[in-house]
Short mmCIF file of C-alpha atoms in Angstrom, two decimals:
data_model
loop_
_atom_site.label_atom_id
_atom_site.label_comp_id
_atom_site.label_asym_id
_atom_site.label_seq_id
_atom_site.Cartn_x
_atom_site.Cartn_y
_atom_site.Cartn_z
CA MET G 1 13.60 3.66 12.17
CA ALA G 2 10.85 5.79 13.73
CA ARG G 3 7.61 4.03 14.57
CA ILE G 4 4.16 5.42 13.96
CA GLU G 5 2.17 6.26 17.09
CA ASP G 6 0.21 3.46 18.73
CA PRO G 7 -3.52 4.01 18.02
CA ARG G 8 -4.24 3.19 21.67
CA THR G 9 -2.53 6.44 22.67
CA ALA G 10 -5.06 8.54 20.73
CA PRO G 11 -7.75 10.33 22.78
CA PRO G 12 -11.10 8.57 23.14
CA LEU G 13 -13.80 9.46 20.63
CA ARG G 14 -17.43 8.38 20.37
CA TRP G 15 -18.24 7.02 16.91
CA GLY G 16 -21.50 6.62 15.07
CA ILE G 17 -21.40 4.17 12.14
CA LEU G 18 -23.47 5.24 9.12
CA GLY G 19 -24.05 2.13 7.04
CA ALA G 20 -23.74 -1.47 8.19
CA GLY G 21 -21.88 -3.24 5.39
CA PHE G 22 -18.59 -5.14 5.15
CA ILE G 23 -16.18 -2.20 5.42
CA ALA G 24 -18.14 -0.76 8.35
CA GLY G 25 -17.69 -4.09 10.13
CA ALA G 26 -13.94 -4.05 9.50
CA PHE G 27 -13.72 -0.50 10.86
CA ALA G 28 -15.77 -1.42 13.93
CA ASP G 29 -13.55 -4.43 14.67
CA ALA G 30 -10.38 -2.33 14.38
CA VAL G 31 -11.70 0.46 16.58
CA ASN G 32 -12.92 -1.94 19.25
CA ALA G 33 -9.72 -3.97 19.35
CA HIS G 34 -7.02 -1.34 18.91
CA THR G 35 -8.19 2.10 20.11
CA ARG G 36 -9.72 3.72 23.18
CA ALA G 37 -12.66 4.97 21.12
CA GLN G 38 -16.24 3.87 21.70
CA LEU G 39 -18.73 2.72 19.10
CA VAL G 40 -21.90 4.24 20.52
CA ALA G 41 -24.42 3.98 17.67
CA VAL G 42 -25.05 2.52 14.23
CA GLY G 43 -27.60 3.53 11.62
CA SER G 44 -28.97 1.56 8.70
CA ARG G 45 -32.08 1.80 6.55
CA ASN G 46 -32.81 -1.81 7.48
CA HIS G 47 -33.78 -2.41 11.11
CA ASP G 48 -32.69 -6.05 11.21
CA ARG G 49 -29.35 -5.27 9.62
CA SER G 50 -28.72 -2.48 12.10
CA GLU G 51 -29.57 -4.77 15.02
CA ARG G 52 -27.32 -7.57 13.75
CA PHE G 53 -24.44 -5.15 13.27
CA ALA G 54 -24.89 -3.68 16.75
CA THR G 55 -24.94 -7.14 18.32
CA ALA G 56 -21.86 -8.27 16.41
CA HIS G 57 -19.80 -5.23 17.41
CA GLY G 58 -21.10 -4.42 20.89
CA ILE G 59 -22.82 -1.18 19.92
CA PRO G 60 -25.48 -0.07 22.43
CA THR G 61 -27.71 2.09 20.20
CA THR G 62 -29.27 1.41 16.81
CA HIS G 63 -31.10 3.78 14.48
CA VAL G 64 -33.27 3.08 11.48
CA GLY G 65 -32.28 5.71 8.95
CA TYR G 66 -29.40 8.12 9.07
CA ARG G 67 -30.81 11.40 10.35
CA ASP G 68 -31.42 9.99 13.84
CA LEU G 69 -27.88 8.62 13.87
CA VAL G 70 -26.16 11.92 13.02
CA GLU G 71 -28.38 13.81 15.47
CA ASP G 72 -27.69 11.36 18.32
CA PRO G 73 -26.08 13.47 21.09
CA GLN G 74 -23.87 10.52 22.09
CA VAL G 75 -22.03 10.70 18.75
CA ASP G 76 -18.90 12.84 18.33
CA ALA G 77 -17.86 11.63 14.87
CA VAL G 78 -19.63 9.81 12.05
CA TYR G 79 -18.01 7.18 9.87
CA VAL G 80 -19.74 7.17 6.46
CA ALA G 81 -19.59 3.66 4.97
CA THR G 82 -22.33 3.72 2.34
CA PRO G 83 -21.85 3.34 -1.46
CA HIS G 84 -19.87 6.07 -3.26
CA SER G 85 -23.04 7.49 -4.79
CA GLU G 86 -24.31 8.46 -1.32
CA HIS G 87 -21.13 9.83 0.28
CA ARG G 88 -21.87 13.48 -0.47
CA GLU G 89 -25.43 13.32 0.86
CA HIS G 90 -24.50 11.46 4.03
CA ALA G 91 -21.41 13.54 4.77
CA LEU G 92 -23.46 16.73 4.42
CA LEU G 93 -26.13 15.26 6.71
CA ALA G 94 -23.55 14.62 9.43
CA ILE G 95 -21.90 18.01 8.98
CA ALA G 96 -25.27 19.76 9.24
CA ALA G 97 -25.70 18.00 12.60
CA GLY G 98 -22.35 19.43 13.74
CA LYS G 99 -20.53 16.10 13.67
CA HIS G 100 -16.96 15.36 12.61
CA VAL G 101 -16.84 13.00 9.63
CA LEU G 102 -14.67 10.22 8.21
CA VAL G 103 -15.86 9.33 4.69
CA GLU G 104 -14.96 6.07 2.98
CA LYS G 105 -12.92 6.24 -0.19
CA SER G 106 -13.35 7.16 -2.82
CA PHE G 107 -14.45 10.29 -0.99
CA THR G 108 -17.28 11.07 -3.43
CA ARG G 109 -18.18 10.27 -7.05
CA ASN G 110 -16.42 13.34 -8.42
CA THR G 111 -14.53 16.51 -7.55
CA GLY G 112 -17.60 18.74 -7.47
CA GLU G 113 -19.25 16.61 -4.81
CA ALA G 114 -16.06 16.60 -2.75
CA GLU G 115 -15.87 20.39 -2.96
CA ASP G 116 -19.44 20.58 -1.63
CA VAL G 117 -18.51 18.50 1.40
CA PHE G 118 -15.39 20.50 2.22
CA ALA G 119 -17.20 23.81 1.80
CA ALA G 120 -19.84 22.66 4.28
CA ALA G 121 -17.20 21.43 6.72
CA LYS G 122 -15.35 24.74 6.52
CA ALA G 123 -18.55 26.68 7.22
CA ALA G 124 -19.44 24.40 10.14
CA GLY G 125 -15.91 24.22 11.55
CA VAL G 126 -15.92 20.43 11.80
CA PHE G 127 -13.22 17.87 11.00
CA VAL G 128 -13.59 15.88 7.76
CA MET G 129 -11.23 13.33 6.23
CA GLU G 130 -11.24 10.71 3.51
CA ALA G 131 -10.83 7.20 4.91
CA MET G 132 -7.73 6.38 2.84
CA TRP G 133 -6.31 4.22 5.62
CA THR G 134 -3.15 3.30 3.68
CA ARG G 135 -1.66 6.76 4.27
CA PHE G 136 -1.57 6.14 8.03
CA LEU G 137 0.00 2.68 8.08
CA PRO G 138 3.43 1.96 9.60
CA HIS G 139 5.04 0.64 6.41
CA VAL G 140 3.97 3.72 4.45
CA ALA G 141 5.46 6.01 7.09
CA ALA G 142 8.67 3.99 6.88
CA LEU G 143 8.64 4.19 3.08
CA HIS G 144 8.48 7.97 3.23
CA GLN G 145 11.30 8.03 5.73
CA ILE G 146 13.71 5.98 3.63
CA ILE G 147 12.82 7.79 0.40
CA ASP G 148 13.20 11.19 2.03
CA ALA G 149 16.60 10.05 3.31
CA GLY G 150 17.70 9.32 -0.26
CA GLU G 151 17.99 5.56 0.21
CA ILE G 152 16.93 4.86 -3.41
CA GLY G 153 17.98 8.19 -4.90
CA GLU G 154 15.57 10.21 -7.03
CA ILE G 155 12.32 8.42 -7.88
CA VAL G 156 12.00 7.52 -11.57
CA ASN G 157 9.09 5.07 -11.62
CA LEU G 158 6.27 3.91 -9.37
CA SER G 159 3.98 1.00 -10.14
CA ALA G 160 0.99 -0.43 -8.28
CA ASP G 161 -1.94 -2.71 -9.03
CA HIS G 162 -5.17 -3.66 -7.32
CA GLY G 163 -7.36 -6.32 -8.88
CA GLN G 164 -9.92 -8.63 -7.32
CA TRP G 165 -12.13 -11.22 -9.00
CA PHE G 166 -15.88 -10.73 -8.58
CA ALA G 167 -18.58 -12.88 -10.13
CA PHE G 168 -20.72 -10.72 -12.38
CA ASN G 169 -23.88 -9.64 -10.57
CA PRO G 170 -25.80 -6.68 -12.00
CA LYS G 171 -27.49 -6.19 -8.62
CA SER G 172 -24.19 -5.83 -6.76
CA ARG G 173 -23.05 -2.29 -5.92
CA LEU G 174 -19.75 -3.04 -7.69
CA PHE G 175 -21.55 -3.46 -11.02
CA ASP G 176 -24.29 -0.86 -10.49
CA PRO G 177 -23.76 2.52 -12.21
CA ALA G 178 -26.37 4.13 -9.95
CA LEU G 179 -24.16 3.28 -6.96
CA ALA G 180 -20.99 4.50 -8.71
CA GLY G 181 -19.70 0.96 -9.06
CA GLY G 182 -16.71 -0.25 -11.03
CA ALA G 183 -13.06 -1.02 -10.41
CA LEU G 184 -11.66 2.51 -10.33
CA LEU G 185 -13.49 4.08 -7.38
CA ASP G 186 -13.51 0.89 -5.32
CA LEU G 187 -10.09 -0.67 -6.02
CA GLY G 188 -8.16 1.67 -8.31
CA ILE G 189 -8.39 4.44 -5.76
CA TYR G 190 -5.58 2.67 -3.87
CA PRO G 191 -2.93 2.75 -6.62
CA VAL G 192 -3.94 6.28 -7.62
CA SER G 193 -3.76 7.59 -4.07
CA PHE G 194 -0.45 5.75 -3.53
CA ALA G 195 1.04 7.51 -6.56
CA HIS G 196 -0.25 10.88 -5.38
CA ASP G 197 1.20 10.24 -1.91
CA PHE G 198 4.74 9.73 -3.21
CA LEU G 199 4.80 11.76 -6.43
CA GLY G 200 2.12 14.43 -6.04
CA VAL G 201 -0.12 15.79 -8.80
CA PRO G 202 0.74 14.45 -12.27
CA ASP G 203 1.46 16.71 -15.22
CA ALA G 204 -0.29 14.36 -17.63
CA ILE G 205 -2.72 11.44 -17.39
CA HIS G 206 -3.18 8.67 -19.97
CA ALA G 207 -5.84 6.02 -19.36
CA THR G 208 -7.44 3.12 -21.14
CA GLY G 209 -10.22 0.89 -19.89
CA ALA G 210 -12.96 -1.63 -20.62
CA LEU G 211 -16.53 -1.50 -19.36
CA THR G 212 -18.75 -4.26 -17.98
CA GLU G 213 -22.16 -5.22 -19.36
CA THR G 214 -23.75 -2.78 -16.91
CA GLY G 215 -21.60 0.14 -18.07
CA VAL G 216 -19.18 0.49 -15.15
CA ASP G 217 -15.44 0.01 -15.56
CA GLY G 218 -14.24 -3.56 -15.32
CA GLN G 219 -10.58 -2.84 -15.94
CA VAL G 220 -8.46 0.31 -16.17
CA SER G 221 -4.78 1.01 -16.81
CA VAL G 222 -3.29 4.44 -16.12
CA VAL G 223 0.04 6.16 -16.75
CA LEU G 224 0.72 9.33 -14.76
CA SER G 225 3.60 11.51 -15.96
CA TYR G 226 5.65 13.91 -13.87
CA GLY G 227 8.05 16.15 -15.74
CA GLU G 228 10.18 14.67 -18.50
CA ARG G 229 11.04 11.22 -17.12
CA VAL G 230 9.10 10.25 -13.98
CA GLN G 231 6.08 8.00 -14.45
CA ALA G 232 3.60 5.98 -12.42
CA THR G 233 2.01 2.90 -14.03
CA LEU G 234 -1.20 1.82 -12.31
CA SER G 235 -3.84 -0.83 -12.96
CA THR G 236 -7.10 -2.08 -11.51
CA THR G 237 -9.64 -4.75 -12.43
CA LEU G 238 -12.77 -6.52 -11.23
CA TRP G 239 -12.00 -9.53 -13.41
CA ALA G 240 -8.89 -11.05 -11.81
CA LYS G 241 -7.03 -11.31 -8.52
CA THR G 242 -3.77 -9.52 -9.21
CA PRO G 243 -0.58 -9.49 -7.07
CA THR G 244 -1.64 -6.17 -5.44
CA THR G 245 1.99 -5.18 -5.03
CA ALA G 246 3.77 -1.86 -5.50
CA SER G 247 7.29 -0.79 -6.36
CA ILE G 248 9.17 2.49 -6.30
CA SER G 249 12.36 2.68 -8.35
CA GLY G 250 15.00 5.36 -8.10
CA THR G 251 18.44 6.26 -9.38
CA GLU G 252 20.15 4.37 -6.54
CA GLY G 253 17.85 1.41 -5.92
CA PHE G 254 14.29 0.23 -5.63
CA VAL G 255 11.67 -0.74 -3.08
CA THR G 256 9.23 -3.62 -3.52
CA VAL G 257 6.13 -3.50 -1.33
CA ALA G 258 4.58 -6.90 -0.67
CA GLY G 259 0.94 -7.60 -1.41
CA SER G 260 -1.42 -6.35 -0.40
CA PHE G 261 0.52 -3.07 -0.59
CA TYR G 262 -2.38 -0.99 0.75
CA THR G 263 -2.71 -3.03 3.98
CA PRO G 264 -0.19 -3.39 6.84
CA THR G 265 2.67 -5.24 5.14
CA SER G 266 6.43 -5.41 4.54
CA PHE G 267 8.78 -4.00 1.93
CA ARG G 268 12.23 -4.86 0.58
CA VAL G 269 14.90 -2.31 -0.31
CA GLN G 270 17.54 -3.23 -2.86
CA ARG G 271 20.21 -0.61 -3.47
CA ALA G 272 22.40 -0.27 -6.54
CA ASP G 273 25.46 -0.84 -4.34
CA GLY G 274 24.19 -4.35 -3.56
CA ARG G 275 22.88 -3.74 -0.06
CA VAL G 276 19.49 -5.35 0.63
CA TRP G 277 17.28 -4.96 3.68
CA THR G 278 13.63 -5.41 4.64
CA PHE G 279 11.02 -3.64 6.73
CA ASP G 280 8.60 -6.03 8.39
CA HIS G 281 6.24 -4.55 10.93
CA HIS G 282 2.89 -6.20 10.40
CA SER G 283 -0.06 -4.81 12.33
CA PRO G 284 -3.38 -6.56 12.89
CA ARG G 285 -6.21 -5.06 10.86
CA GLY G 286 -5.07 -1.50 10.05
CA LEU G 287 -8.14 0.74 10.04
CA GLN G 288 -7.36 1.74 13.62
CA PHE G 289 -4.60 4.06 12.41
CA GLU G 290 -6.98 6.32 10.47
CA ALA G 291 -9.46 6.24 13.38
CA ALA G 292 -6.68 7.35 15.73
CA GLU G 293 -5.75 10.18 13.37
CA VAL G 294 -9.32 11.47 13.48
CA ALA G 295 -9.36 11.31 17.29
CA ARG G 296 -6.07 13.18 17.59
CA ARG G 297 -7.10 15.92 15.16
CA VAL G 298 -10.52 16.38 16.71
CA ALA G 299 -8.92 16.70 20.16
CA ALA G 300 -6.52 19.30 18.76
CA GLY G 301 -9.37 21.32 17.26
CA ASP G 302 -8.22 20.74 13.67
CA THR G 303 -10.59 20.51 10.71
CA GLU G 304 -8.28 18.45 8.49
CA SER G 305 -5.29 16.13 8.73
CA PRO G 306 -1.89 17.31 7.50
CA ARG G 307 -1.22 13.74 6.36
CA LEU G 308 -4.33 13.72 4.15
CA THR G 309 -5.54 17.28 3.61
CA TRP G 310 -8.69 18.37 1.83
CA ALA G 311 -6.46 19.53 -1.03
CA ASN G 312 -4.89 16.05 -1.22
CA THR G 313 -8.30 14.42 -1.57
CA LEU G 314 -9.38 16.91 -4.23
CA GLU G 315 -6.17 16.26 -6.18
CA VAL G 316 -6.90 12.53 -6.23
CA MET G 317 -10.53 13.16 -7.20
CA ARG G 318 -9.42 15.29 -10.16
CA THR G 319 -7.20 12.45 -11.38
CA LEU G 320 -10.07 9.97 -11.05
CA ASP G 321 -12.37 12.35 -12.94
CA GLU G 322 -9.88 12.63 -15.80
CA VAL G 323 -9.40 8.87 -15.96
CA ARG G 324 -13.16 8.37 -16.14
CA ALA G 325 -13.45 11.00 -18.85
CA GLN G 326 -10.81 9.23 -20.93
CA ILE G 327 -12.46 5.81 -20.65
CA GLY G 328 -15.96 7.18 -21.21
CA LEU G 329 -17.44 6.46 -17.78
CA THR G 330 -20.17 8.62 -16.27
CA TYR G 331 -22.64 7.83 -13.51
CA PRO G 332 -26.38 8.53 -13.50
CA GLY G 333 -27.14 11.95 -12.01
CA GLU G 334 -23.73 13.48 -12.62
#
C-alpha cells in the first residue's frame, strides 16, 4: 500500500504563529520535531504568554499583537490559531501583509466569512488552507486507496462521532457565544469534514441539538443523505467522552477506524467474503502532515491544495451553517 510522503521531505518554510494557545503549541511541537520548517516568530496580545510560548518552542522572535507578527519580514506563512470568531479578521490581516495562511478549523464562523478570506487570497495571490489535518494523515490516504479500489464495494453508510467532556465554564471559549463556542465548530467539524471527504456534498441535512446555559450547542446529531440510500450519521457533544471512532460500510464489507479517528490511527477491514485485515501505521503527533502540505504548495506557487480546496472548505461551511440553522444557533455579530 502506498505511503504518504514524509513531512521531512517538504521544502523548508518560515512560520509565524498567530495565537499562543493549546493547539498552537501542538502545531509548534509537530513542526519542530517532524519537518524542516522553522518557527521564526509568535504573536499574542499578552506579552508574558508570547514569551512563555517562544521559550517553550524555541522561537526567536515574539510580538505583542498580531499586526507586527504578520508584517515581520522573517515570516513566510502565518498559522492562525485564535478562536473561531477571530479567524476571518486574522486571516485577512495576514493576507493583506502578503503572507500565506493556514487557518485553524473550523475555518471561520460561517460561509460568508470564509468567502471573504478566499476572495482576499485570490486577489493577493497567496496560499490559504483550512487546518483540517485529518485529510493529510496516512490512515486517511490508505482509506481512500482501499475504497477507491472497491475493497468494500459501494459505500452505503458512514458514521463518526467526536465527543469530549468539559466542565461547564461560561468564561471558557468553548461555552462563549462571542467566541463562536460550542461542540459543532470545535469537535463536530471532524465528523462533518470526514463525511464530506468520503461522500462529498449531501443532498439533504437533518440535525437536532441541545444548547448549553450560555446558548452554544452542547450536543448535536446529524444525518446527511446522498441520493436514495446513502447516509452519514454524525454526532458531537461537549458533555461526554465518546468513542471517537468512525466506520464506513459498503456492499462488500466495512471499515472500522479506531479512536481517535481524526488523529493518526489504525483501521480494520472486514469483507463480506470473510477476509479481515488491518492497517496500522501510527505516526507521532500528526499536525506535521498539514504543515508539509502548505510548504509543498507554497514552493510550487499554488494558492490552494488539491487535497483540501477552497471549494471543499466552503462546502463543509455550508453544511455547518445549515446544521446551526436547524438547531437554532447563531453567534453575536453574525
